[in-house]
Amino acid sequence: MVLNFKYEKAVSLEHAVELLQDNKHAYILSGGTNILLKIKHGQLRPGLLISVNGLKSLTEISVKEGYIHIGSCVKINDLLKSDVLEQNVPLLQKAAKEIASPEIRNMATIGGNICSVGANCGACGLPGCKALSGGGVKACKYASSADLITPLMVLDAGLLLVSGQGERRISVQDFISVDRKINLLPGELLKEIYFKERKIGSWGYSRLSTSKAMGTTVISAAVRLDKDKDNVISRLSLALGGAFAKPVQVSDISQLVKGRPIDNNLIEDITAKAIEQLSYIDNLEMSLSYRKHMTGVLINEAIQQALGVQS
């Protein structure tokens, strides 16, 4: 089946916003690694694709007034090359390095990764997938959440959205809703991701995937540790993503951590608190009991990395 749609390259951010506003079935095209597959598989039927590739305001990484700003069209590989991120938030680079293959990282963008919260259908590679046959079917129910969501959650990152009505700011956590939908209003596009510049603190990231190369994330755990002037841990932030109804920044951890050394007992308590807040979805390859066990393993690994015990 041949799909007919229009294509237009935006010459400015304002032009892109205008095109979105004037065309009901318009979609933003940046790296294209996700949206083109959705079109191919019949999950998406656009009337207009608006290319925003090359817009300078969307492709820069900068530091302004104590905040790091990342344009939504920054390529994943450019995240890995950024001195700003290496010096401030190597956690984001560690997660980015796990995404797909070098070829895909050279095309995919941070904004596309965030806005395409569910992985493409067919990621399992199993025969008989109805999503791969086209026909406008729903996305695969086994899809995992985007890889960069969890590190951005522990960074307390915000998103700047723009439309014909102006700007809107929202936290990464509030941007993602249940069943991997996003809080993006009609006519809006993601302009940038921003978070506080941090040259202190430590980080950890651990991931379980269906395969080492090009595997779909089943569980990912991101940790941020902050210490006070006496080198005592003042905050532990933990986010979990993957095969869940929604990525979660685990709440109420501060009460568990306060006044306690980070040992196996504390990590077990943190894991139990996390599992209470997670909504596991079906998975074709790994049982629920195994995934719950591995949740604890990954949390422990990420915390140990943040403590400097393991790399």
PDB file of C-alpha atoms in Angstrom, residues 63-291:
ATOM      1  CA  VAL A  63      25.012  26.434  29.697  1.00  0.00           C
ATOM      2  CA  LYS A  64      23.054  29.520  30.760  1.00  0.00           C
ATOM      3  CA  GLU A  65      22.621  30.888  34.282  1.00  0.00           C
ATOM      4  CA  GLY A  66      23.423  27.599  35.957  1.00  0.00           C
ATOM      5  CA  TYR A  67      21.277  25.432  33.684  1.00  0.00           C
ATOM      6  CA  ILE A  68      22.274  23.063  30.879  1.00  0.00           C
ATOM      7  CA  HIS A  69      20.068  23.359  27.793  1.00  0.00           C
ATOM      8  CA  ILE A  70      19.922  20.608  25.157  1.00  0.00           C
ATOM      9  CA  GLY A  71      18.103  21.266  21.881  1.00  0.00           C
ATOM     10  CA  SER A  72      15.561  18.617  20.979  1.00  0.00           C
ATOM     11  CA  CYS A  73      17.329  17.810  17.682  1.00  0.00           C
ATOM     12  CA  VAL A  74      20.723  17.079  19.238  1.00  0.00           C
ATOM     13  CA  LYS A  75      21.797  13.656  17.974  1.00  0.00           C
ATOM     14  CA  ILE A  76      22.463  10.868  20.462  1.00  0.00           C
ATOM     15  CA  ASN A  77      26.061  10.647  19.235  1.00  0.00           C
ATOM     16  CA  ASP A  78      26.482  14.382  19.891  1.00  0.00           C
ATOM     17  CA  LEU A  79      25.437  13.797  23.497  1.00  0.00           C
ATOM     18  CA  LEU A  80      28.329  11.336  23.744  1.00  0.00           C
ATOM     19  CA  LYS A  81      30.782  13.884  22.329  1.00  0.00           C
ATOM     20  CA  SER A  82      29.702  16.783  24.548  1.00  0.00           C
ATOM     21  CA  ASP A  83      32.351  18.105  26.971  1.00  0.00           C
ATOM     22  CA  VAL A  84      29.593  19.951  28.877  1.00  0.00           C
ATOM     23  CA  LEU A  85      27.764  16.707  29.618  1.00  0.00           C
ATOM     24  CA  GLU A  86      30.948  14.779  30.371  1.00  0.00           C
ATOM     25  CA  GLN A  87      31.950  17.345  32.986  1.00  0.00           C
ATOM     26  CA  ASN A  88      28.500  17.715  34.540  1.00  0.00           C
ATOM     27  CA  VAL A  89      26.261  14.726  33.903  1.00  0.00           C
ATOM     28  CA  PRO A  90      28.127  11.640  32.635  1.00  0.00           C
ATOM     29  CA  LEU A  91      25.003   9.714  33.664  1.00  0.00           C
ATOM     30  CA  LEU A  92      23.199  10.952  30.548  1.00  0.00           C
ATOM     31  CA  GLN A  93      26.105   9.860  28.351  1.00  0.00           C
ATOM     32  CA  LYS A  94      26.213   6.430  30.004  1.00  0.00           C
ATOM     33  CA  ALA A  95      22.543   5.860  29.144  1.00  0.00           C
ATOM     34  CA  ALA A  96      22.920   7.297  25.633  1.00  0.00           C
ATOM     35  CA  LYS A  97      25.758   4.893  24.870  1.00  0.00           C
ATOM     36  CA  GLU A  98      23.383   1.956  25.435  1.00  0.00           C
ATOM     37  CA  ILE A  99      20.930   3.079  22.757  1.00  0.00           C
ATOM     38  CA  ALA A 100      20.736   0.861  19.664  1.00  0.00           C
ATOM     39  CA  SER A 101      23.722   0.909  17.271  1.00  0.00           C
ATOM     40  CA  PRO A 102      26.260   3.586  16.263  1.00  0.00           C
ATOM     41  CA  GLU A 103      24.381   4.069  12.991  1.00  0.00           C
ATOM     42  CA  ILE A 104      21.085   4.749  14.757  1.00  0.00           C
ATOM     43  CA  ARG A 105      22.744   6.960  17.403  1.00  0.00           C
ATOM     44  CA  ASN A 106      24.121   9.042  14.540  1.00  0.00           C
ATOM     45  CA  MET A 107      20.550   9.726  13.327  1.00  0.00           C
ATOM     46  CA  ALA A 108      18.317   9.554  16.405  1.00  0.00           C
ATOM     47  CA  THR A 109      17.771  12.666  18.527  1.00  0.00           C
ATOM     48  CA  ILE A 110      17.197  13.245  22.222  1.00  0.00           C
ATOM     49  CA  GLY A 111      13.825  14.865  21.492  1.00  0.00           C
ATOM     50  CA  GLY A 112      12.709  11.943  19.373  1.00  0.00           C
ATOM     51  CA  ASN A 113      13.757   9.525  22.092  1.00  0.00           C
ATOM     52  CA  ILE A 114      11.672  11.385  24.672  1.00  0.00           C
ATOM     53  CA  CYS A 115       8.606  11.897  22.482  1.00  0.00           C
ATOM     54  CA  SER A 116       8.648   8.315  21.170  1.00  0.00           C
ATOM     55  CA  VAL A 117       8.213   6.903  24.651  1.00  0.00           C
ATOM     56  CA  GLY A 118       7.202   3.427  23.461  1.00  0.00           C
ATOM     57  CA  ALA A 119       9.655   1.330  21.449  1.00  0.00           C
ATOM     58  CA  ASN A 120       8.583   0.357  17.951  1.00  0.00           C
ATOM     59  CA  CYS A 121       6.409  -2.671  17.414  1.00  0.00           C
ATOM     60  CA  GLY A 122       8.304  -5.684  16.182  1.00  0.00           C
ATOM     61  CA  ALA A 123      11.168  -5.071  18.603  1.00  0.00           C
ATOM     62  CA  CYS A 124      10.711  -8.595  19.932  1.00  0.00           C
ATOM     63  CA  GLY A 125      11.427 -10.014  16.477  1.00  0.00           C
ATOM     64  CA  LEU A 126       8.844 -12.759  16.901  1.00  0.00           C
ATOM     65  CA  PRO A 127       6.894 -14.040  13.863  1.00  0.00           C
ATOM     66  CA  GLY A 128       3.212 -13.301  13.499  1.00  0.00           C
ATOM     67  CA  CYS A 129       3.367  -9.774  14.867  1.00  0.00           C
ATOM     68  CA  LYS A 130       0.180  -8.073  13.696  1.00  0.00           C
ATOM     69  CA  ALA A 131       1.726  -4.643  14.094  1.00  0.00           C
ATOM     70  CA  LEU A 132       4.236  -5.420  11.337  1.00  0.00           C
ATOM     71  CA  SER A 133       1.432  -6.235   8.886  1.00  0.00           C
ATOM     72  CA  GLY A 134       0.251  -2.615   8.813  1.00  0.00           C
ATOM     73  CA  GLY A 135      -3.342  -1.474   8.710  1.00  0.00           C
ATOM     74  CA  GLY A 136      -3.171   1.243  11.328  1.00  0.00           C
ATOM     75  CA  VAL A 137      -2.914  -1.098  14.305  1.00  0.00           C
ATOM     76  CA  LYS A 138      -1.947   0.049  17.781  1.00  0.00           C
ATOM     77  CA  ALA A 139       1.647   0.078  18.976  1.00  0.00           C
ATOM     78  CA  CYS A 140       3.016  -3.125  20.453  1.00  0.00           C
ATOM     79  CA  LYS A 141       1.824  -3.627  24.028  1.00  0.00           C
ATOM     80  CA  TYR A 142       5.230  -5.070  24.943  1.00  0.00           C
ATOM     81  CA  ALA A 143       7.060  -1.853  24.047  1.00  0.00           C
ATOM     82  CA  SER A 144       9.542  -0.359  26.514  1.00  0.00           C
ATOM     83  CA  SER A 145       9.890   3.247  27.578  1.00  0.00           C
ATOM     84  CA  ALA A 146      12.558   5.504  26.071  1.00  0.00           C
ATOM     85  CA  ASP A 147      16.100   4.969  27.374  1.00  0.00           C
ATOM     86  CA  LEU A 148      16.858   8.603  28.264  1.00  0.00           C
ATOM     87  CA  ILE A 149      13.762   9.146  30.398  1.00  0.00           C
ATOM     88  CA  THR A 150      15.191   7.635  33.598  1.00  0.00           C
ATOM     89  CA  PRO A 151      18.436   9.658  33.750  1.00  0.00           C
ATOM     90  CA  LEU A 152      16.491  12.825  32.922  1.00  0.00           C
ATOM     91  CA  MET A 153      14.087  12.058  35.772  1.00  0.00           C
ATOM     92  CA  VAL A 154      16.843  11.865  38.392  1.00  0.00           C
ATOM     93  CA  LEU A 155      18.274  15.105  36.971  1.00  0.00           C
ATOM     94  CA  ASP A 156      14.887  16.757  37.680  1.00  0.00           C
ATOM     95  CA  ALA A 157      14.875  17.796  34.019  1.00  0.00           C
ATOM     96  CA  GLY A 158      12.266  20.040  32.499  1.00  0.00           C
ATOM     97  CA  LEU A 159      11.011  20.368  28.930  1.00  0.00           C
ATOM     98  CA  LEU A 160      10.275  23.551  27.002  1.00  0.00           C
ATOM     99  CA  LEU A 161       7.374  23.116  24.582  1.00  0.00           C
ATOM    100  CA  VAL A 162       6.391  25.741  22.015  1.00  0.00           C
ATOM    101  CA  SER A 163       3.251  26.320  19.954  1.00  0.00           C
ATOM    102  CA  GLY A 164       1.330  29.151  18.330  1.00  0.00           C
ATOM    103  CA  GLN A 165      -0.035  29.971  21.789  1.00  0.00           C
ATOM    104  CA  GLY A 166       3.428  30.483  23.287  1.00  0.00           C
ATOM    105  CA  GLU A 167       5.680  28.419  25.548  1.00  0.00           C
ATOM    106  CA  ARG A 168       4.870  25.751  28.134  1.00  0.00           C
ATOM    107  CA  ARG A 169       7.227  24.165  30.650  1.00  0.00           C
ATOM    108  CA  ILE A 170       6.700  20.722  32.141  1.00  0.00           C
ATOM    109  CA  SER A 171       8.799  18.216  34.075  1.00  0.00           C
ATOM    110  CA  VAL A 172       9.901  15.022  32.339  1.00  0.00           C
ATOM    111  CA  GLN A 173       7.938  13.033  34.907  1.00  0.00           C
ATOM    112  CA  ASP A 174       4.694  14.885  34.150  1.00  0.00           C
ATOM    113  CA  PHE A 175       5.315  14.668  30.404  1.00  0.00           C
ATOM    114  CA  ILE A 176       4.977  10.866  30.471  1.00  0.00           C
ATOM    115  CA  SER A 177       1.579   9.400  31.329  1.00  0.00           C
ATOM    116  CA  VAL A 178       0.340   5.853  31.848  1.00  0.00           C
ATOM    117  CA  ASP A 179       0.565   3.440  28.891  1.00  0.00           C
ATOM    118  CA  ARG A 180       3.518   5.423  27.529  1.00  0.00           C
ATOM    119  CA  LYS A 181       1.543   8.357  26.201  1.00  0.00           C
ATOM    120  CA  ILE A 182       2.949  11.894  26.287  1.00  0.00           C
ATOM    121  CA  ASN A 183       1.578  15.228  27.434  1.00  0.00           C
ATOM    122  CA  LEU A 184       2.112  16.983  24.092  1.00  0.00           C
ATOM    123  CA  LEU A 185      -0.810  19.144  23.033  1.00  0.00           C
ATOM    124  CA  PRO A 186      -1.918  19.545  19.394  1.00  0.00           C
ATOM    125  CA  GLY A 187       0.317  22.055  17.635  1.00  0.00           C
ATOM    126  CA  GLU A 188       3.140  21.771  20.183  1.00  0.00           C
ATOM    127  CA  LEU A 189       6.724  20.733  19.572  1.00  0.00           C
ATOM    128  CA  LEU A 190       9.555  20.036  21.984  1.00  0.00           C
ATOM    129  CA  LYS A 191      12.179  22.788  21.771  1.00  0.00           C
ATOM    130  CA  GLU A 192      14.659  21.849  24.482  1.00  0.00           C
ATOM    131  CA  ILE A 193      15.488  19.843  27.588  1.00  0.00           C
ATOM    132  CA  TYR A 194      17.008  21.653  30.555  1.00  0.00           C
ATOM    133  CA  PHE A 195      18.313  20.844  34.040  1.00  0.00           C
ATOM    134  CA  LYS A 196      20.608  22.350  36.663  1.00  0.00           C
ATOM    135  CA  GLU A 197      24.337  22.331  36.074  1.00  0.00           C
ATOM    136  CA  ARG A 198      25.876  19.874  38.557  1.00  0.00           C
ATOM    137  CA  LYS A 199      29.615  19.448  39.004  1.00  0.00           C
ATOM    138  CA  ILE A 200      29.178  17.626  42.297  1.00  0.00           C
ATOM    139  CA  GLY A 201      27.316  14.454  43.166  1.00  0.00           C
ATOM    140  CA  SER A 202      27.640  11.006  41.685  1.00  0.00           C
ATOM    141  CA  TRP A 203      25.673   8.810  39.324  1.00  0.00           C
ATOM    142  CA  GLY A 204      24.837   5.248  38.413  1.00  0.00           C
ATOM    143  CA  TYR A 205      23.015   3.559  35.540  1.00  0.00           C
ATOM    144  CA  SER A 206      22.263  -0.108  34.937  1.00  0.00           C
ATOM    145  CA  ARG A 207      20.176  -1.825  32.286  1.00  0.00           C
ATOM    146  CA  LEU A 208      18.687  -5.209  31.431  1.00  0.00           C
ATOM    147  CA  SER A 209      17.888  -5.711  27.749  1.00  0.00           C
ATOM    148  CA  THR A 210      16.688  -8.476  25.467  1.00  0.00           C
ATOM    149  CA  SER A 211      20.169  -8.677  23.908  1.00  0.00           C
ATOM    150  CA  LYS A 212      23.509  -6.922  24.333  1.00  0.00           C
ATOM    151  CA  ALA A 213      23.497  -5.314  20.891  1.00  0.00           C
ATOM    152  CA  MET A 214      20.331  -3.594  19.599  1.00  0.00           C
ATOM    153  CA  GLY A 215      18.300  -5.086  22.442  1.00  0.00           C
ATOM    154  CA  THR A 216      15.084  -3.572  23.798  1.00  0.00           C
ATOM    155  CA  THR A 217      15.365  -2.313  27.366  1.00  0.00           C
ATOM    156  CA  VAL A 218      13.411  -4.475  29.807  1.00  0.00           C
ATOM    157  CA  ILE A 219      14.489  -2.573  32.952  1.00  0.00           C
ATOM    158  CA  SER A 220      16.737   0.436  33.439  1.00  0.00           C
ATOM    159  CA  ALA A 221      17.740   2.018  36.740  1.00  0.00           C
ATOM    160  CA  ALA A 222      19.233   5.496  37.112  1.00  0.00           C
ATOM    161  CA  VAL A 223      20.572   6.842  40.423  1.00  0.00           C
ATOM    162  CA  ARG A 224      21.793  10.236  41.572  1.00  0.00           C
ATOM    163  CA  LEU A 225      23.567  10.699  44.908  1.00  0.00           C
ATOM    164  CA  ASP A 226      24.052  14.142  46.491  1.00  0.00           C
ATOM    165  CA  LYS A 227      26.269  14.728  49.518  1.00  0.00           C
ATOM    166  CA  ASP A 228      26.427  17.634  51.962  1.00  0.00           C
ATOM    167  CA  LYS A 229      29.563  19.532  53.053  1.00  0.00           C
ATOM    168  CA  ASP A 230      30.356  16.788  55.592  1.00  0.00           C
ATOM    169  CA  ASN A 231      30.342  14.154  52.825  1.00  0.00           C
ATOM    170  CA  VAL A 232      27.124  12.648  54.175  1.00  0.00           C
ATOM    171  CA  ILE A 233      24.535  11.547  51.616  1.00  0.00           C
ATOM    172  CA  SER A 234      21.773  14.136  51.629  1.00  0.00           C
ATOM    173  CA  ARG A 235      19.691  12.786  48.769  1.00  0.00           C
ATOM    174  CA  LEU A 236      19.304   9.588  46.783  1.00  0.00           C
ATOM    175  CA  SER A 237      17.163   9.869  43.657  1.00  0.00           C
ATOM    176  CA  LEU A 238      16.109   6.721  41.779  1.00  0.00           C
ATOM    177  CA  ALA A 239      14.180   6.309  38.528  1.00  0.00           C
ATOM    178  CA  LEU A 240      13.165   3.099  36.792  1.00  0.00           C
ATOM    179  CA  GLY A 241      12.041   2.571  33.209  1.00  0.00           C
ATOM    180  CA  GLY A 242      11.649  -0.156  30.631  1.00  0.00           C
ATOM    181  CA  ALA A 243       8.769  -2.618  30.388  1.00  0.00           C
ATOM    182  CA  PHE A 244       6.443  -0.737  32.739  1.00  0.00           C
ATOM    183  CA  ALA A 245       3.158   1.066  32.186  1.00  0.00           C
ATOM    184  CA  LYS A 246       5.041   4.265  33.017  1.00  0.00           C
ATOM    185  CA  PRO A 247       8.615   5.158  33.986  1.00  0.00           C
ATOM    186  CA  VAL A 248       8.736   6.006  37.687  1.00  0.00           C
ATOM    187  CA  GLN A 249      10.832   8.308  39.810  1.00  0.00           C
ATOM    188  CA  VAL A 250      10.560   6.416  43.075  1.00  0.00           C
ATOM    189  CA  SER A 251       9.114   8.589  45.833  1.00  0.00           C
ATOM    190  CA  ASP A 252       9.639   8.586  49.611  1.00  0.00           C
ATOM    191  CA  ILE A 253      13.249   7.364  49.383  1.00  0.00           C
ATOM    192  CA  SER A 254      14.581  10.311  51.379  1.00  0.00           C
ATOM    193  CA  GLN A 255      12.889   8.990  54.509  1.00  0.00           C
ATOM    194  CA  LEU A 256      14.531   5.598  54.030  1.00  0.00           C
ATOM    195  CA  VAL A 257      18.006   7.043  53.464  1.00  0.00           C
ATOM    196  CA  LYS A 258      18.013   9.635  56.231  1.00  0.00           C
ATOM    197  CA  GLY A 259      20.499   8.756  58.954  1.00  0.00           C
ATOM    198  CA  ARG A 260      21.281   5.298  57.533  1.00  0.00           C
ATOM    199  CA  PRO A 261      24.422   3.909  55.884  1.00  0.00           C
ATOM    200  CA  ILE A 262      23.955   2.564  52.367  1.00  0.00           C
ATOM    201  CA  ASP A 263      24.214  -1.172  52.910  1.00  0.00           C
ATOM    202  CA  ASN A 264      22.394  -4.268  51.714  1.00  0.00           C
ATOM    203  CA  ASN A 265      19.540  -3.755  54.160  1.00  0.00           C
ATOM    204  CA  LEU A 266      18.893  -0.225  52.896  1.00  0.00           C
ATOM    205  CA  ILE A 267      19.104  -1.305  49.249  1.00  0.00           C
ATOM    206  CA  GLU A 268      16.562  -4.073  49.969  1.00  0.00           C
ATOM    207  CA  ASP A 269      14.224  -1.489  51.520  1.00  0.00           C
ATOM    208  CA  ILE A 270      14.678   0.820  48.527  1.00  0.00           C
ATOM    209  CA  THR A 271      13.953  -2.061  46.135  1.00  0.00           C
ATOM    210  CA  ALA A 272      10.774  -2.989  48.011  1.00  0.00           C
ATOM    211  CA  LYS A 273       9.638   0.645  47.908  1.00  0.00           C
ATOM    212  CA  ALA A 274      10.352   0.794  44.173  1.00  0.00           C
ATOM    213  CA  ILE A 275       8.469  -2.410  43.329  1.00  0.00           C
ATOM    214  CA  GLU A 276       5.422  -1.062  45.185  1.00  0.00           C
ATOM    215  CA  GLN A 277       5.312   1.867  42.782  1.00  0.00           C
ATOM    216  CA  LEU A 278       6.001  -0.002  39.532  1.00  0.00           C
ATOM    217  CA  SER A 279       3.349  -1.349  37.195  1.00  0.00           C
ATOM    218  CA  TYR A 280       4.963  -4.208  35.274  1.00  0.00           C
ATOM    219  CA  ILE A 281       3.574  -4.965  31.811  1.00  0.00           C
ATOM    220  CA  ASP A 282       3.657  -8.302  30.001  1.00  0.00           C
ATOM    221  CA  ASN A 283       6.947  -9.429  28.551  1.00  0.00           C
ATOM    222  CA  LEU A 284       7.390 -12.204  26.017  1.00  0.00           C
ATOM    223  CA  GLU A 285      10.868 -13.275  27.070  1.00  0.00           C
ATOM    224  CA  MET A 286      11.197 -12.796  30.841  1.00  0.00           C
ATOM    225  CA  SER A 287       8.864 -13.848  33.635  1.00  0.00           C
ATOM    226  CA  LEU A 288       7.455 -11.390  36.145  1.00  0.00           C
ATOM    227  CA  SER A 289       9.295 -13.014  39.060  1.00  0.00           C
ATOM    228  CA  TYR A 290      12.603 -12.795  37.182  1.00  0.00           C
ATOM    229  CA  ARG A 291      12.030  -9.138  36.319  1.00  0.00           C
TER     230      ARG A 291
END
